[in-house]
Every structure is written in structure tokens, then in C-alpha cells.
Amino acid sequence: MKKQIYLDYNATTPVDQRVLDAMLPYFNIHFGNAASKTHAHGWLAADAVEQARQQVADLINAEKDEIVFTSGTTEAINIALKGVWENHKSKRNHIVTVKTEHKAVLDVCDYLSTQGATVSYLSVNREGIIDLHELQNIITDKTILVCVMIANNETGVIQPISEIAKLAHEKGAFFFTDATQATGKITIDVTDGIDLMCLSGHKFYGPKGVGALYVRRKNPRVNLATIVHGGGHEKNLRAGTLNVPAIVGMGKAAEFAKTELWETGAQISKQRTKLEQYLLDAGNVYINGSTKNRLPNTTNLLITNVKADKLTAAVPLVSMAMGSACTSAAAEPSHVLKAMGLTDEEVFSSVRISVGKYTTDEEIDFAIEKITAAIKLLRG
Ligand code: PLP
């Protein structure tokens, strides 16, 4: 069988072998429950969790006790948004977010609006970027939370995070950012005004089913509410026995994401640019979103007169996406590209290609050859 080439690193990444090696002993040798306080098995597991907490904190320039482990970004978003709203709803009940956020944020906002929250959805321009004046005008003294992701999962477009945080803080609101796609691809520093932030292990060569929520402890301290009751784990925010192997893996992955960022970033960016350039040369192909403020690994291309589903089917040996993985099961056009002003037809002619640290130059050459041939064929 011919090798299948993976160019969908924004959907998920393979676990780094060194991460897997670090995790394995925690399944059957150091298998203790991190909440067992009376014996060495428990202490060892708890120590491993604390080391991972430090590794995650180091990646984002946070303090160790500002990291809460969760089952992934989706859970972290639920804890952050519901927790802030629950704590402050009697005084402030307005939330501001963006039309191009991931469904994990939009669906929680929808839920909160059924509970009495008022939610404003910011527009984006054709480049996928919000208008800071619109944000400034929309925030009021009733706004409790501004939620804007660092980088978009479909286009890789990066928002002006520190300016957004500043505007939120001027009106006394907290700033939450979804860093799921930015982690391991660009530098993240929570001292840029971030009050709450979520990460997911499987997006940066760690395991699936583990994530983290950063919660600012001072200047200002962010108080949340218990979302999962049942034992008081993780600062009483989400109870349940900790998934120690996965947490160890996420910690190790965070360590490599920090130490190897520049090395892998340069290679990834070169490969993405080469692939993109060749596909643009096919003619009537356009990049969706800003090319200036964008993740180094992502390209979202509008290939006119070619249906994205036909293209992916015509190039079965290359794994690439139409819109985001989480919504690609639905036949609806991507809400992200629609918000950027693309027509339905343009959205259905757009593909997302995302490279990663295991992508080789040979794979890029193979993908260029197969995709350009398929474009020609499908255009007839
Ligand atoms: N937010 C963004 C930007 C994402 O890309 C994803 C996953 O694709 C999520 C949230 C949800 O992450 P998870 O499935 O790990 O909870």
C-alpha cells in the first residue's frame, strides 16, 4: 500500500515518541492515584502531575498554580465561560465573542444566552480579523468577558490579542482566549493581558483527552465556579481522578513545544509556503485570510471551479480538510469562511492544509504533484 500523507495537523497531531515513552510507566508501574495522600504510590503520581503542571506553565509564562488540568479544551472553555458568568451574573451579564470562534466557544455562549446572558458576536473582515473599534464600542460596564481566540483553526489567522485584552480591561471585563491552535506553533505569553486561556494536548504532539485551563491568580484574580462536582480535584473546579499518564504526556509535549518551537517553526513555515506557492500557481487559487497575521503551518485555499469534496476524494493519499474537523461531518458551509464574506460556492471550493513537525520535503513535493494534477483534471 502506498503511504498516506498527513496534512491535517490542525485537526490533531501524532504523539511524539518521547512523549509516549514518558507516559508509559504511568499506566502500569507508577499507576498510583494522584489523590492518594497516605502512600508512596499516590505521592509519586502527584509529583508527576505537579511536574507536568510546571511544564505547561513554563510554556505560556504562567505560574504553576494557575494551571488546571481538564479533559481537553472543550471542557476548559466550559469551566472558564460558565464559571466567570456564574460568579458575576448578578452585576455583569454581557459576553463578547467573535463569529469565527470555534463551536466549543460559540455553543457555550449560546447556552449562556438561554440562562440570561447577553452575547454580542463581533464581525471579521475578509482577512478574518476583528475590528478593534467595533470591539471598543460594544464593550460596556455590563461586560464580564471578552472571548477571542489567538489563532483560528480553519485559516490560522491570528487576532491582535494584547490590544483586545487592553480594551477588555479598560472596561473591567476579563479576557479569555482559546489558544488551542496557537500552542506549539507561536510563542504564547499570558502576561500579554490574558486572564483565562485553554490548551489541548493533542494539538501539540501530546495525547488526546487532556487539556489545561490557565486561570490568572492575581492582578486581577479570576474566580470561577465548580463545574463538575464530586471530590474537589483541581482546585474544586472539576472533580474526578486525574488522568496521570495523559497529564504527564501533556507536560512533556509542552516542554518540547517550548524548547523546539523555533527549530520546527522555521521548517514548517518553509514547507507551507512552498506548497501554497505551487498551488497558487495553478491559477485562480486564493488564500483565505490574512497572510501577514497567520500561523506558520496553515493554509486555507479557495480553488475556484473545484469542489473541495471532489478534490479530497481525487487525492485519497493526502489527508487534508474542508473547514474544521469538528464540523466537516456536517454539510453546512464553514461558519468561519462565511463570516469572512465568502459565498457558499466559494466555501465549498475551499480546503485547509496544515503541516506539522513530521512533514517531510518529499511529502510536500508529492502533495503538490497530486493536488495540482487533480485540480487540472477536475477543471477539465
Ligand atoms: N478550539 C479550537 C480552536 C480547536 O481547534 C479545537 C479542536 O479542533 C477545539 C477548540 C476543541 O478541542 P478539543 O476537542 O481538544 O476539546
XYZ file of C-alpha atoms and ligand atoms in Angstrom:
396
model
C 0.000 0.000 0.000
C 1.209 3.492 -0.794
C 1.976 5.771 2.131
C -0.803 8.013 3.335
C 0.409 11.595 3.756
C -0.953 13.556 6.683
C -1.511 17.280 6.096
C -4.195 17.903 8.713
C -2.120 18.787 11.782
C -4.713 21.345 12.926
C -7.206 18.508 13.460
C -4.812 16.533 15.626
C -1.144 15.544 15.812
C 0.565 12.206 16.369
C 2.011 11.696 19.860
C 5.754 12.400 19.891
C 7.579 9.116 20.626
C 9.447 10.776 23.517
C 6.100 11.868 24.970
C 4.741 8.330 24.679
C 7.874 6.938 26.360
C 7.398 9.358 29.263
C 3.728 8.364 29.629
C 4.030 4.574 29.518
C 5.317 3.887 33.081
C 2.340 5.774 34.481
C -0.085 3.170 33.142
C 1.244 0.115 34.974
C 4.330 0.904 37.064
C 3.674 4.315 38.626
C -0.073 3.775 38.451
C -1.000 5.419 41.770
C -3.923 7.765 42.215
C -2.614 11.329 42.480
C -5.252 11.985 45.172
C -3.985 9.171 47.466
C -2.292 11.101 50.245
C -1.214 8.231 52.506
C 1.334 6.262 50.480
C 4.255 6.429 48.079
C 2.252 5.288 45.035
C -0.014 8.308 45.409
C 2.835 10.723 46.163
C 4.725 9.631 43.042
C 1.701 10.176 40.824
C 1.014 13.552 42.464
C 4.650 14.592 41.918
C 4.389 13.680 38.237
C 1.228 15.780 37.900
C 2.922 18.746 39.574
C 5.936 18.448 37.272
C 3.594 18.465 34.259
C 1.789 21.490 35.693
C 5.124 23.310 35.836
C 5.982 22.301 32.258
C 2.659 23.617 30.951
C 3.042 26.821 32.994
C 6.573 27.349 31.611
C 5.301 27.088 28.038
C 2.930 30.033 28.489
C 4.867 32.065 31.093
C 2.361 31.324 33.876
C 2.703 30.220 37.499
C 2.288 26.534 38.295
C -0.773 27.071 40.492
C -2.543 28.891 37.645
C -2.882 25.660 35.629
C -5.958 23.424 35.943
C -5.882 20.091 34.116
C -9.024 19.153 32.183
C -10.094 16.542 29.635
C -9.365 18.943 26.784
C -10.003 22.423 25.506
C -13.756 21.986 25.260
C -14.024 21.274 28.981
C -11.639 24.129 29.800
C -13.847 26.508 27.788
C -16.939 25.302 29.646
C -15.266 25.841 33.035
C -13.977 29.288 32.082
C -17.081 30.768 30.453
C -19.710 29.214 32.723
C -17.563 29.852 35.806
C -16.979 33.547 35.132
C -20.598 34.119 34.211
C -21.934 32.187 37.227
C -19.756 34.268 39.560
C -20.585 37.691 38.178
C -24.011 37.436 36.519
C -25.808 39.496 39.149
C -23.658 42.554 38.344
C -22.464 41.962 34.767
C -24.086 39.617 32.282
C -22.710 40.655 28.881
C -20.249 38.476 26.947
C -18.454 39.496 23.757
C -17.148 36.926 21.308
C -16.467 36.601 17.566
C -18.427 34.946 14.750
C -15.336 32.934 13.764
C -14.688 31.297 17.155
C -14.668 27.507 17.410
C -18.051 25.868 18.133
C -16.678 24.939 21.564
C -16.926 28.649 22.460
C -19.984 29.549 20.363
C -22.087 26.699 21.743
C -21.263 27.622 25.359
C -22.200 31.244 24.579
C -25.492 30.012 23.061
C -26.146 28.033 26.237
C -25.359 31.015 28.466
C -27.742 33.164 26.451
C -30.531 30.705 27.369
C -29.558 31.311 31.018
C -29.912 35.083 30.756
C -26.553 36.224 29.380
C -26.467 38.800 26.586
C -23.935 37.774 23.956
C -22.500 40.049 21.242
C -20.802 38.492 18.211
C -18.105 40.579 16.554
C -17.691 40.504 12.776
C -14.398 39.962 10.979
C -13.101 41.471 7.754
C -12.194 39.488 4.611
C -8.807 38.797 6.244
C -10.539 37.161 9.223
C -9.522 39.870 11.694
C -11.815 41.724 14.109
C -12.234 45.498 14.109
C -10.875 46.947 17.370
C -13.195 49.976 17.097
C -16.210 47.675 16.900
C -14.923 45.880 19.992
C -14.345 49.147 21.844
C -17.905 50.306 21.059
C -19.514 47.021 22.026
C -17.911 46.590 25.479
C -19.913 48.253 28.257
C -19.700 48.377 32.028
C -22.004 45.319 31.960
C -19.464 43.244 30.012
C -17.920 40.499 32.115
C -15.977 38.551 29.496
C -14.382 39.080 26.095
C -13.608 35.771 24.305
C -11.348 35.940 21.263
C -9.162 33.057 20.100
C -5.455 33.616 19.409
C -5.407 31.715 16.105
C -8.240 30.310 14.038
C -8.334 26.558 13.443
C -9.557 26.832 9.839
C -7.494 29.722 8.493
C -4.657 30.110 11.022
C -5.463 33.852 11.223
C -4.051 35.478 14.384
C -6.006 38.177 16.254
C -4.384 41.236 17.945
C -4.541 39.693 21.411
C -2.802 42.307 23.577
C -4.900 45.167 22.118
C -8.080 43.148 22.705
C -7.061 42.412 26.305
C -6.357 46.095 26.892
C -9.807 47.141 25.659
C -11.485 44.471 27.814
C -9.577 45.540 30.923
C -10.313 49.240 30.392
C -13.998 48.426 30.984
C -13.342 45.971 33.834
C -14.039 42.811 31.797
C -11.944 39.636 31.827
C -10.210 38.401 28.695
C -10.468 34.727 27.726
C -8.551 33.317 24.769
C -8.661 29.918 23.075
C -5.008 29.035 22.445
C -5.720 25.526 21.151
C -4.259 26.157 17.697
C -1.579 28.640 18.706
C 0.081 26.309 21.234
C 3.374 24.937 19.978
C 3.162 26.985 16.755
C 3.829 30.505 18.046
C 5.025 31.975 21.361
C 2.272 32.485 23.924
C 2.749 34.704 26.958
C -0.134 35.084 29.391
C 1.366 38.308 30.725
C 0.085 39.876 27.469
C -3.164 40.559 29.345
C -4.666 37.077 29.236
C -6.894 36.221 32.231
C -8.106 32.790 31.111
C -6.803 30.519 28.375
C -7.303 26.950 27.174
C -4.925 24.434 25.599
C -5.367 20.890 24.266
C -2.643 18.211 24.489
C -3.349 16.530 21.164
C -2.735 19.684 19.113
C 0.951 19.808 20.021
C 2.103 16.168 19.890
C 0.641 15.147 23.239
C -2.202 12.691 23.845
C -5.920 13.228 23.250
C -8.338 13.644 26.140
C -6.205 16.031 28.183
C -6.119 19.809 28.256
C -5.456 22.706 30.540
C -7.086 25.910 31.646
C -4.924 28.845 32.664
C -6.633 30.907 35.388
C -4.997 34.189 36.444
C -4.357 34.198 40.203
C -3.533 37.868 40.741
C -3.853 41.345 39.221
C -6.716 40.550 38.804
C -7.562 37.195 40.372
C -10.227 35.332 38.379
C -12.763 33.441 40.470
C -14.598 30.556 38.835
C -17.307 28.124 39.951
C -17.330 24.333 40.351
C -18.500 22.850 37.061
C -18.028 19.127 37.781
C -18.891 18.286 41.423
C -17.631 15.204 43.213
C -14.404 15.341 45.209
C -12.826 18.747 44.873
C -9.974 17.851 42.495
C -8.220 20.561 40.506
C -8.923 23.473 42.823
C -12.519 22.409 43.245
C -13.314 23.262 39.611
C -13.684 19.799 38.104
C -13.756 16.696 40.229
C -12.615 13.246 39.128
C -9.468 11.098 39.389
C -6.705 12.696 37.365
C -5.602 11.017 34.128
C -1.953 10.873 35.216
C -0.405 9.290 32.066
C -2.122 11.843 29.817
C -1.148 14.729 32.093
C 2.478 13.531 32.115
C 2.306 13.382 28.315
C 0.876 16.870 28.015
C 3.628 18.188 30.294
C 6.358 16.543 28.240
C 4.775 17.797 24.991
C 4.703 21.312 26.466
C 8.404 21.058 27.296
C 9.262 20.136 23.690
C 6.880 22.768 22.294
C 8.865 25.375 24.210
C 12.399 24.153 23.523
C 11.865 23.204 19.866
C 9.478 25.938 18.719
C 11.914 27.902 16.586
C 13.555 24.902 15.016
C 10.287 23.233 13.949
C 8.578 26.572 13.191
C 11.113 27.537 10.530
C 10.861 24.173 8.753
C 7.072 24.127 8.880
C 6.762 27.636 7.538
C 9.081 26.850 4.605
C 7.069 23.772 3.684
C 3.711 25.540 3.971
C 4.955 28.405 1.803
C 6.298 26.072 -0.895
C 3.077 24.073 -1.040
C 0.960 27.209 -1.101
C 3.039 28.832 -3.827
C 2.769 25.848 -6.153
C -0.979 25.588 -5.618
C -1.411 29.337 -6.245
C 0.475 28.825 -9.499
C -2.353 26.551 -10.679
C -4.247 29.832 -11.277
C -7.498 31.197 -9.830
C -6.483 29.959 -6.396
C -6.713 32.399 -3.466
C -5.611 32.342 0.161
C -8.488 32.718 2.616
C -7.473 35.060 5.420
C -4.593 37.303 6.330
C -1.188 36.235 5.053
C 0.524 38.642 7.438
C -1.048 37.522 10.706
C -1.200 33.783 10.335
C 0.111 30.579 11.901
C 3.212 29.264 10.112
C 1.697 25.852 9.358
C -1.779 26.585 7.975
C -3.113 27.479 4.555
C -6.773 27.738 3.625
C -7.191 27.923 -0.134
C -10.116 28.846 -2.325
C -9.656 26.823 -5.514
C -12.220 28.219 -7.918
C -14.210 25.830 -10.117
C -13.195 22.861 -7.970
C -15.430 21.375 -5.281
C -13.420 20.676 -2.131
C -15.105 17.295 -1.559
C -14.267 16.250 -5.126
C -10.677 17.368 -4.630
C -10.168 15.460 -1.374
C -11.725 12.387 -2.999
C -9.439 12.763 -6.045
C -6.323 12.855 -3.831
C -7.002 9.986 -1.428
C -3.359 9.603 -0.405
C -3.222 13.111 1.048
C -5.222 13.767 4.234
C -6.486 17.356 4.182
C -9.607 19.081 5.456
C -12.599 21.055 4.281
C -13.304 23.577 7.040
C -12.657 22.305 10.567
C -12.604 18.637 11.528
C -15.255 19.226 14.157
C -17.759 20.476 11.601
C -16.681 18.562 8.500
C -19.289 15.858 9.202
C -21.971 18.492 8.669
C -22.892 19.546 5.153
C -23.183 23.183 6.203
C -20.618 25.650 4.871
C -17.898 26.694 7.318
C -19.189 29.471 9.595
C -15.655 30.891 9.690
C -15.323 31.405 5.938
C -18.927 32.640 5.708
C -18.198 35.259 8.380
C -15.214 36.392 6.283
C -17.596 37.128 3.406
C -17.138 34.093 1.172
C -20.187 32.854 -0.747
C -21.442 29.292 -0.171
C -19.932 28.305 -3.504
C -16.549 29.736 -2.501
C -16.677 27.993 0.872
C -17.417 24.638 -0.764
C -14.380 25.238 -3.012
C -12.019 25.839 -0.067
C -9.628 23.396 1.573
C -7.481 23.598 4.690
C -3.994 22.164 4.589
C -1.928 22.147 7.771
C 1.618 20.829 8.016
C 3.485 19.718 11.127
C 6.849 18.773 12.533
C 6.851 15.307 10.940
C 6.028 16.580 7.442
C 8.926 15.858 5.080
C 10.017 17.778 1.977
C 9.246 14.648 -0.087
C 5.688 14.628 1.242
C 5.250 18.269 0.260
C 6.510 17.514 -3.265
C 4.169 14.524 -3.520
C 1.197 16.592 -2.313
C 1.979 19.390 -4.781
C 2.141 16.925 -7.672
C -1.090 15.098 -6.754
C -3.151 18.169 -5.848
C -2.161 20.211 -8.903
C -2.894 17.219 -11.182
C -6.314 16.794 -9.525
C -7.130 20.494 -9.916
C -6.371 20.278 -13.639
C -8.449 17.144 -14.009
C -11.431 18.491 -12.113
C -11.398 21.769 -14.032
C -11.497 19.734 -17.235
N -10.844 25.272 19.901
C -10.142 25.183 18.761
C -9.587 26.441 18.142
C -9.918 23.941 18.165
O -9.220 23.878 17.039
C -10.465 22.778 18.769
C -10.308 21.456 18.124
O -10.181 21.343 16.926
C -11.164 22.919 19.966
C -11.346 24.181 20.495
C -11.715 21.719 20.687
O -10.636 20.988 21.229
P -10.823 19.594 21.984
O -11.573 18.726 21.031
O -9.458 19.130 22.255
O -11.605 19.833 23.217
